[in-house]
């Protein structure tokens, strides 16, 4: 029986970051994953595949060039599922290779198999071949992530009715697609396939969607996706989903019907804790399989057992999971580390992209913070013209009291990269003046920050000390013996 300083269950971003951190601290660490390839949902069915697919779609469809060459322009005419998959497999193989190299270099032990607790300090790992191993550790990290939510009322068949894991195994690109659930995953896939000229219907039972994003940004986004051809059905509860040869039919509670060749069900995910036998460790998950932790240390109610990543719920991002995993490992291995910054960015890789950091205008209003808004449209920037961007906007929110930037919201090309300027200024407690005082590369989309900053600055009261600074400079005092002033008269 082997004993470790830290055993990590799950090799997604949280497990990966924790393992590498533990390896760097020269501790005995083991990562277990029930999948035969490491990397988790992030590498195999979530973040990396969906973003690779997006890049492939935008490149092959010539999406970014269409404002110059017309809506029918395509770089490749007969884009098939094999085109999408070729790049996908290459990227995933590379990601796994990098990950395995990182584990090797940092002396992280790995094991394939499904782990379950047999006691607070003991787990059993069952391999696919049926072998069982018992292992013990001083500390554990549960980083088992999530699995797709598959309600019994949905007739999943792996081909015409699929969840977001199965969707990547497309045999062919459907001519029409229904996406159920306008959350991040649903919106990303719906808009990606619409960019491929697939007829997409996006169904959401609620009247609104992506509620954590500023409403002005969602209005702009909605306008763009409708213009791109997505049939968005909000407030459309589903009554029935039926399959017939070659078609899927959705009957909506409002009496309408939608037919398509394929249906992607993307309405939620559940914490992957059901196989862990949590009770043996003294733990319990909530009704959605999630674990609760102290959000500073990532300790569960059982102090030597930590949990990080999607299994602890919001915000359920690969980016935040990486951060949480590293912090959890440091705490578990008694190593001081910095506290996490309060503001992290959200990236939604839809077409167009959305990215935000800090508060939305609605949140500022709810909190009763007096504010000013600065807005820039990408078409106002020279870079936007060069790129042929007709849409895209950046919105910044500033406190009227402190002048600090408290929220930035972007929709449009490059949003997920651009947001990091805002994130830095926000976390470093910068103000509107940063954007006014500093020079931005020209031409860039980042210039939108300058425009939005000036937009707000020009409407904000000018502080007293700024007025003093704008007085004409005093005449320089004459140096002893200097008569030049006299001679100039
Ligand atoms: C379609 C899609 C797109 C996404 N896009 C983005 C994005 O653009 N940006 C972003 O930041 N995030 C994105 N995410 C979210 C991101 O993938 C997750 O936040 C991230 O993968 C969570 O990481 P994790 O470490 O919690 O575990 P996961 O990546 O979920 O991995 C958990 C691992 O644990 C293993 N496991 C589970 N139970 C056991 C067990 N009992 N024994 C052994 N192993 C076990 C699983 O096999 C799995 O490999 C996306 C997700 C999806 C589904």
XYZ file of C-alpha atoms and ligand atoms in Angstrom:
542
model
C 0.000 0.000 0.000
C 1.458 3.402 -1.034
C 1.241 6.540 1.052
C 1.338 10.095 -0.374
C 1.547 13.631 0.995
C -1.265 14.584 -1.389
C -3.600 12.497 -3.531
C -5.533 14.385 -6.217
C -8.649 12.870 -7.760
C -9.165 14.319 -11.245
C -6.640 15.639 -13.767
C -8.552 18.670 -15.115
C -7.232 22.220 -14.597
C -7.691 22.156 -10.789
C -5.988 18.766 -10.361
C -3.267 19.629 -12.838
C -2.327 22.948 -11.194
C -2.385 21.371 -7.726
C -0.213 18.441 -8.823
C 2.421 20.627 -10.456
C 2.505 22.908 -7.418
C 2.942 19.926 -5.101
C 5.667 18.537 -7.374
C 7.497 21.867 -7.282
C 7.358 21.696 -3.480
C 9.030 18.278 -3.768
C 6.185 16.422 -2.053
C 4.949 12.909 -2.844
C 1.926 13.549 -4.993
C -0.366 11.286 -7.035
C -2.994 12.258 -9.640
C -5.739 9.762 -10.401
C -8.117 9.969 -13.344
C -10.707 7.449 -14.436
C -10.175 8.434 -18.069
C -7.236 6.807 -19.825
C -6.013 10.217 -21.014
C -5.269 12.995 -18.561
C -6.536 16.561 -18.898
C -10.154 16.367 -17.732
C -13.226 17.905 -19.290
C -11.170 20.974 -20.095
C -8.876 19.142 -22.526
C -11.151 16.400 -23.860
C -14.741 17.598 -24.062
C -14.910 21.206 -22.826
C -12.695 24.258 -23.101
C -9.971 23.222 -25.527
C -12.117 21.228 -28.007
C -14.835 23.869 -28.163
C -12.321 26.667 -28.646
C -10.434 24.681 -31.282
C -13.711 24.050 -33.070
C -14.489 27.754 -32.946
C -11.136 28.714 -34.403
C -11.528 26.125 -37.173
C -15.037 27.330 -37.986
C -13.988 30.980 -38.126
C -10.941 30.205 -40.264
C -12.494 27.777 -42.739
C -15.722 29.722 -43.129
C -13.827 32.965 -43.739
C -16.095 34.522 -41.124
C -13.758 37.397 -40.315
C -13.548 38.416 -43.992
C -17.234 38.413 -44.798
C -17.791 42.124 -44.244
C -15.354 42.733 -47.140
C -16.242 39.882 -49.485
C -19.933 39.305 -48.752
C -21.949 36.885 -46.611
C -21.504 33.988 -49.021
C -17.689 34.179 -48.887
C -15.970 30.956 -47.715
C -12.323 29.975 -47.471
C -13.315 26.313 -47.966
C -16.547 25.461 -49.747
C -17.280 21.928 -48.587
C -16.504 22.085 -44.868
C -17.187 18.657 -43.369
C -17.025 17.073 -39.921
C -13.563 15.662 -40.789
C -12.260 19.238 -41.267
C -13.447 20.153 -37.797
C -12.083 16.969 -36.210
C -8.634 17.028 -37.838
C -7.533 20.178 -36.047
C -9.295 19.055 -32.872
C -7.287 15.837 -32.566
C -4.030 17.578 -33.281
C -4.663 20.200 -30.588
C -5.818 17.674 -27.996
C -2.834 15.375 -28.581
C -0.538 18.330 -28.108
C -2.312 19.429 -24.900
C -2.060 15.918 -23.400
C 1.598 15.690 -24.394
C 2.388 19.003 -22.654
C 0.465 17.919 -19.563
C 2.209 14.534 -19.313
C 5.551 16.231 -19.767
C 4.742 18.656 -16.936
C 3.802 15.741 -14.659
C 7.021 13.873 -15.512
C 9.235 16.886 -15.059
C 7.732 17.624 -11.640
C 7.825 13.983 -10.467
C 4.044 13.703 -10.196
C 2.890 10.061 -10.000
C -0.176 9.211 -12.095
C -2.724 6.402 -12.030
C -5.673 5.539 -14.284
C -8.785 4.339 -12.516
C -11.930 5.388 -10.687
C -11.257 6.512 -7.116
C -13.611 6.127 -4.153
C -13.091 6.830 -0.470
C -12.885 3.833 1.853
C -12.040 5.990 4.874
C -11.081 9.594 5.689
C -7.430 8.936 4.786
C -7.871 6.006 2.390
C -9.107 5.469 -1.164
C -9.613 2.532 -3.452
C -8.793 2.889 -7.142
C -10.396 0.476 -9.604
C -8.778 0.176 -13.018
C -10.744 -0.664 -16.167
C -9.197 -4.131 -16.096
C -10.882 -4.676 -12.717
C -7.764 -4.410 -10.537
C -8.146 -2.577 -7.235
C -5.477 -0.637 -5.337
C -5.728 0.862 -1.874
C -3.835 4.106 -1.280
C -3.493 6.447 1.688
C -2.547 10.106 2.026
C -2.212 12.909 4.572
C -4.259 15.229 2.365
C -6.682 14.790 -0.546
C -7.898 17.140 -3.258
C -11.205 16.326 -4.936
C -11.009 17.834 -8.428
C -13.512 15.583 -10.167
C -15.290 18.396 -12.026
C -18.728 17.882 -13.544
C -20.620 15.637 -15.916
C -23.428 16.528 -18.295
C -26.956 16.766 -16.912
C -29.078 14.207 -18.800
C -32.753 14.337 -17.793
C -34.742 11.174 -18.529
C -37.272 13.093 -20.596
C -34.637 13.808 -23.266
C -34.248 10.885 -25.734
C -30.446 10.933 -25.977
C -29.219 8.539 -28.680
C -25.635 9.684 -29.252
C -26.320 10.712 -32.854
C -29.293 13.041 -33.423
C -29.919 13.939 -29.739
C -26.669 14.557 -27.921
C -25.156 16.265 -24.899
C -22.154 18.594 -25.093
C -19.648 15.723 -24.561
C -21.074 13.691 -27.459
C -21.472 16.703 -29.727
C -17.756 16.708 -30.559
C -18.079 13.283 -32.170
C -20.165 14.635 -35.040
C -20.395 12.189 -37.943
C -21.427 15.038 -40.236
C -22.344 18.687 -39.933
C -26.150 18.888 -39.659
C -28.045 21.240 -41.954
C -30.191 22.326 -39.025
C -29.540 22.273 -35.291
C -31.618 22.855 -32.176
C -29.674 23.892 -29.095
C -31.539 23.623 -25.806
C -30.212 25.938 -23.090
C -28.883 29.448 -23.663
C -26.187 29.184 -21.009
C -22.523 29.692 -21.906
C -22.067 26.285 -23.591
C -25.348 26.464 -25.531
C -24.709 29.998 -26.741
C -21.139 29.152 -27.796
C -22.108 26.116 -29.892
C -25.261 27.755 -31.328
C -23.376 30.790 -32.620
C -20.413 28.707 -33.847
C -22.655 26.513 -35.992
C -24.586 29.502 -37.211
C -21.251 30.869 -38.478
C -21.021 27.629 -40.496
C -24.363 28.579 -42.077
C -26.189 25.800 -40.210
C -29.805 26.788 -39.473
C -29.737 27.096 -35.656
C -32.639 27.432 -33.221
C -31.592 28.296 -29.671
C -34.269 27.457 -27.116
C -34.272 28.823 -23.580
C -37.178 28.306 -21.152
C -36.436 31.543 -19.276
C -37.259 35.016 -20.631
C -33.643 36.167 -20.289
C -30.242 34.576 -20.761
C -26.651 35.057 -19.557
C -28.068 37.085 -16.666
C -24.664 37.752 -15.079
C -23.666 39.911 -18.052
C -24.502 43.616 -18.392
C -27.875 43.990 -20.172
C -26.572 46.538 -22.713
C -23.959 44.012 -23.825
C -26.560 41.251 -24.082
C -28.816 43.536 -26.142
C -25.969 44.205 -28.556
C -25.041 40.511 -28.614
C -28.653 39.457 -29.236
C -28.922 41.906 -32.108
C -25.771 40.468 -33.664
C -26.703 36.793 -33.357
C -30.200 37.431 -34.745
C -28.596 39.235 -37.667
C -26.279 36.257 -38.123
C -29.322 34.011 -38.466
C -29.766 32.379 -35.037
C -33.444 31.795 -34.264
C -33.485 32.677 -30.549
C -36.563 31.444 -28.670
C -36.610 32.863 -25.154
C -39.402 32.042 -22.700
C -39.915 28.711 -24.495
C -40.380 25.858 -22.061
C -40.085 22.411 -23.632
C -43.029 20.072 -23.551
C -41.619 17.080 -25.511
C -38.628 16.045 -27.565
C -39.261 13.290 -30.139
C -37.056 11.659 -32.727
C -38.164 10.446 -36.157
C -35.826 9.088 -38.844
C -33.689 12.016 -39.975
C -35.300 14.538 -37.631
C -35.760 15.687 -34.075
C -38.938 17.545 -33.165
C -39.331 19.756 -30.116
C -42.830 20.657 -28.966
C -42.831 23.839 -26.950
C -45.246 24.543 -24.112
C -46.491 27.609 -26.055
C -47.828 25.265 -28.752
C -45.090 25.829 -31.321
C -42.903 23.093 -32.829
C -39.292 23.184 -33.975
C -37.720 20.553 -36.262
C -34.062 19.995 -37.041
C -31.627 17.249 -38.040
C -29.900 17.349 -34.687
C -30.467 18.515 -31.108
C -27.795 19.515 -28.629
C -29.008 19.463 -25.037
C -26.821 21.928 -23.134
C -28.893 22.770 -20.092
C -26.634 22.295 -17.096
C -23.973 20.099 -15.552
C -23.775 18.141 -12.272
C -20.852 17.765 -9.852
C -19.099 14.415 -10.527
C -19.155 13.127 -6.962
C -21.598 10.208 -7.164
C -18.876 7.542 -7.510
C -16.659 8.909 -4.733
C -18.396 7.249 -1.768
C -18.149 10.574 0.055
C -19.829 9.280 3.217
C -16.788 7.073 3.956
C -14.766 10.276 4.267
C -17.477 12.056 6.272
C -18.522 14.311 3.373
C -21.824 15.108 1.665
C -22.592 16.810 -1.634
C -25.580 19.061 -2.410
C -28.513 18.124 -4.706
C -26.378 18.936 -7.773
C -23.419 16.849 -6.642
C -21.353 19.870 -5.573
C -19.159 20.209 -2.502
C -18.960 23.271 -0.310
C -15.570 24.592 0.755
C -13.970 27.502 2.553
C -13.390 29.780 -0.465
C -10.049 31.002 0.872
C -8.389 27.656 1.595
C -10.561 25.214 -0.419
C -10.923 22.937 2.616
C -14.139 20.967 2.902
C -15.798 20.312 6.271
C -13.164 17.597 6.741
C -10.059 19.797 7.004
C -7.547 17.419 5.359
C -9.831 16.962 2.324
C -9.829 19.823 -0.167
C -12.026 20.400 -3.226
C -11.454 22.757 -6.164
C -12.642 23.396 -9.695
C -16.128 22.817 -11.089
C -17.031 20.372 -8.315
C -17.383 23.358 -5.933
C -19.705 25.214 -8.337
C -19.543 28.856 -9.425
C -17.758 30.163 -11.450
C -16.958 26.795 -13.099
C -14.232 27.954 -15.431
C -10.986 26.292 -16.432
C -9.220 29.554 -15.635
C -10.502 29.796 -12.071
C -10.060 26.029 -11.536
C -6.338 26.355 -12.295
C -6.054 29.128 -9.730
C -8.073 27.272 -7.087
C -6.078 24.051 -7.521
C -2.768 25.827 -6.956
C -4.029 27.701 -3.872
C -5.532 24.488 -2.435
C -2.227 22.605 -2.893
C -0.263 25.394 -1.202
C -2.608 25.387 1.768
C -2.672 21.598 1.994
C 1.127 21.488 1.973
C 1.536 24.336 4.505
C 3.094 26.690 1.972
C 2.230 30.385 2.105
C 0.791 31.888 -1.057
C -0.900 35.106 -2.131
C -4.653 35.502 -1.698
C -6.627 35.468 -4.951
C -7.499 38.809 -6.534
C -11.170 39.615 -6.180
C -11.892 40.300 -9.857
C -11.436 37.597 -12.464
C -12.560 37.724 -16.090
C -15.378 35.759 -17.679
C -14.859 34.715 -21.267
C -17.700 33.527 -23.476
C -16.318 32.308 -26.796
C -19.495 32.759 -28.751
C -19.548 34.438 -32.171
C -19.165 37.306 -31.306
C -17.132 36.882 -28.124
C -18.160 38.381 -24.793
C -15.861 39.092 -21.902
C -16.407 40.901 -18.632
C -14.566 41.780 -15.464
C -16.006 43.438 -12.383
C -19.535 44.740 -12.027
C -22.329 45.138 -14.558
C -24.360 48.349 -14.653
C -27.256 46.481 -13.019
C -25.000 45.387 -10.142
C -23.772 48.971 -9.612
C -27.394 50.099 -9.395
C -28.318 47.312 -6.978
C -25.399 48.246 -4.727
C -26.343 51.941 -4.900
C -22.944 53.046 -6.224
C -23.078 56.404 -8.068
C -21.339 55.821 -11.417
C -20.514 57.117 -14.864
C -20.370 55.058 -18.048
C -17.902 55.250 -20.935
C -18.677 53.447 -24.192
C -16.659 52.835 -27.355
C -17.725 51.059 -30.544
C -15.071 49.037 -32.358
C -16.030 50.744 -35.609
C -14.760 54.030 -34.062
C -11.232 52.596 -33.946
C -8.947 52.577 -36.973
C -8.060 48.961 -36.274
C -11.758 48.126 -36.391
C -11.981 49.721 -39.878
C -8.931 47.831 -41.069
C -10.424 44.564 -39.841
C -13.811 45.350 -41.330
C -15.592 45.229 -37.965
C -19.138 46.483 -38.155
C -19.989 45.525 -34.580
C -18.400 45.276 -31.175
C -18.483 47.537 -28.153
C -16.617 48.160 -24.944
C -18.336 49.598 -21.902
C -16.632 50.771 -18.726
C -18.192 51.747 -15.423
C -16.484 54.184 -13.064
C -17.281 55.175 -9.499
C -18.164 58.885 -9.334
C -16.788 59.041 -5.799
C -13.379 57.424 -6.271
C -13.076 57.576 -10.113
C -12.075 53.884 -9.941
C -12.975 51.509 -12.744
C -15.432 49.000 -11.272
C -16.611 47.064 -14.289
C -15.729 46.455 -17.923
C -17.864 44.620 -20.445
C -16.858 43.838 -24.003
C -18.683 42.189 -26.886
C -16.910 41.656 -30.195
C -13.700 40.513 -31.820
C -10.859 39.890 -29.365
C -12.997 40.545 -26.271
C -11.457 37.676 -24.293
C -7.940 39.044 -24.843
C -8.805 42.742 -24.476
C -10.441 42.202 -21.089
C -7.078 41.641 -19.407
C -6.205 45.332 -19.680
C -9.336 46.084 -17.670
C -8.617 43.272 -15.230
C -5.177 44.699 -14.441
C -6.427 48.263 -13.985
C -9.358 47.064 -11.883
C -7.320 44.877 -9.535
C -4.613 47.536 -9.218
C -7.356 49.979 -8.198
C -6.844 52.203 -11.255
C -9.156 55.066 -12.188
C -10.628 56.608 -15.331
C -7.513 58.789 -15.432
C -5.356 55.788 -16.364
C -7.117 55.545 -19.714
C -6.903 59.286 -20.322
C -3.246 59.706 -19.329
C -1.777 56.695 -21.094
C -0.929 56.175 -24.737
C -2.306 53.082 -26.463
C -0.757 51.414 -29.489
C -2.340 52.701 -32.675
C -4.088 51.221 -34.535
C -5.383 48.615 -32.066
C -8.744 47.494 -30.755
C -7.322 48.362 -27.321
C -7.727 51.977 -28.367
C -11.406 51.413 -27.506
C -10.303 51.722 -23.870
C -8.997 55.202 -24.566
C -12.201 56.225 -26.335
C -14.455 54.809 -23.607
C -12.244 56.338 -20.903
C -12.453 59.785 -22.508
C -16.198 59.335 -23.012
C -16.672 58.924 -19.260
C -13.949 61.413 -18.254
C -15.591 64.218 -20.240
C -18.817 63.709 -18.325
C -17.278 63.311 -14.871
C -16.617 66.226 -12.493
C -13.028 67.461 -12.665
C -11.278 67.139 -9.285
C -9.976 70.345 -7.706
C -6.330 69.286 -7.843
C -6.599 68.792 -11.620
C -7.794 72.386 -11.983
C -4.702 73.634 -10.111
C -2.473 71.605 -12.389
C -3.977 73.268 -15.445
C -2.985 76.827 -14.271
C -0.275 78.406 -16.458
C 3.179 77.521 -15.126
C 4.854 80.221 -12.990
C 7.689 82.157 -14.693
C 11.030 80.568 -13.790
C 12.901 82.420 -11.073
C 15.875 84.381 -12.407
C 19.267 82.936 -11.552
C 21.696 85.213 -9.660
C 23.500 87.428 -12.173
C 21.168 86.389 -14.990
C 20.269 89.514 -16.896
C 18.806 87.795 -19.933
C 15.293 88.615 -18.749
C 16.148 92.319 -18.662
C 17.915 92.261 -22.019
C 14.874 90.689 -23.699
C 12.732 93.692 -22.851
C -18.263 22.725 -23.747
C -17.504 23.420 -22.659
C -16.793 24.567 -22.945
C -16.066 25.225 -21.948
N -15.377 26.354 -22.261
C -14.637 26.998 -21.319
C -13.858 28.142 -21.639
O -13.842 28.586 -22.780
N -13.124 28.728 -20.672
C -13.097 28.251 -19.391
O -12.397 28.839 -18.542
N -13.844 27.163 -19.050
C -14.599 26.527 -19.977
N -15.325 25.407 -19.656
C -15.316 24.945 -18.282
C -14.065 24.104 -17.988
O -13.950 23.051 -18.898
C -14.153 23.608 -16.580
O -14.297 24.729 -15.734
C -12.921 22.826 -16.159
O -12.696 21.732 -17.000
C -13.101 22.332 -14.727
O -11.920 21.759 -14.340
P -11.832 20.751 -13.122
O -10.402 20.716 -12.729
O -12.829 21.078 -12.102
O -12.182 19.282 -13.685
P -12.564 18.659 -15.054
O -11.877 19.314 -16.183
O -14.032 18.551 -15.098
O -11.928 17.207 -14.908
C -12.314 16.326 -13.890
C -11.627 14.984 -14.079
O -11.923 14.181 -12.956
C -12.060 12.833 -13.389
N -12.865 12.085 -12.413
C -14.146 12.308 -12.043
N -14.527 11.427 -11.092
C -13.450 10.635 -10.862
C -13.211 9.525 -10.000
N -14.150 9.082 -9.163
N -12.001 8.936 -10.037
C -11.030 9.380 -10.889
N -11.206 10.408 -11.715
C -12.390 11.030 -11.704
C -12.754 12.968 -14.731
O -12.513 11.815 -15.530
C -12.109 14.218 -15.300
O -11.014 13.881 -16.126
C -16.065 24.724 -20.628
C -16.776 23.552 -20.330
C -17.492 22.902 -21.322
C -18.234 21.647 -20.980
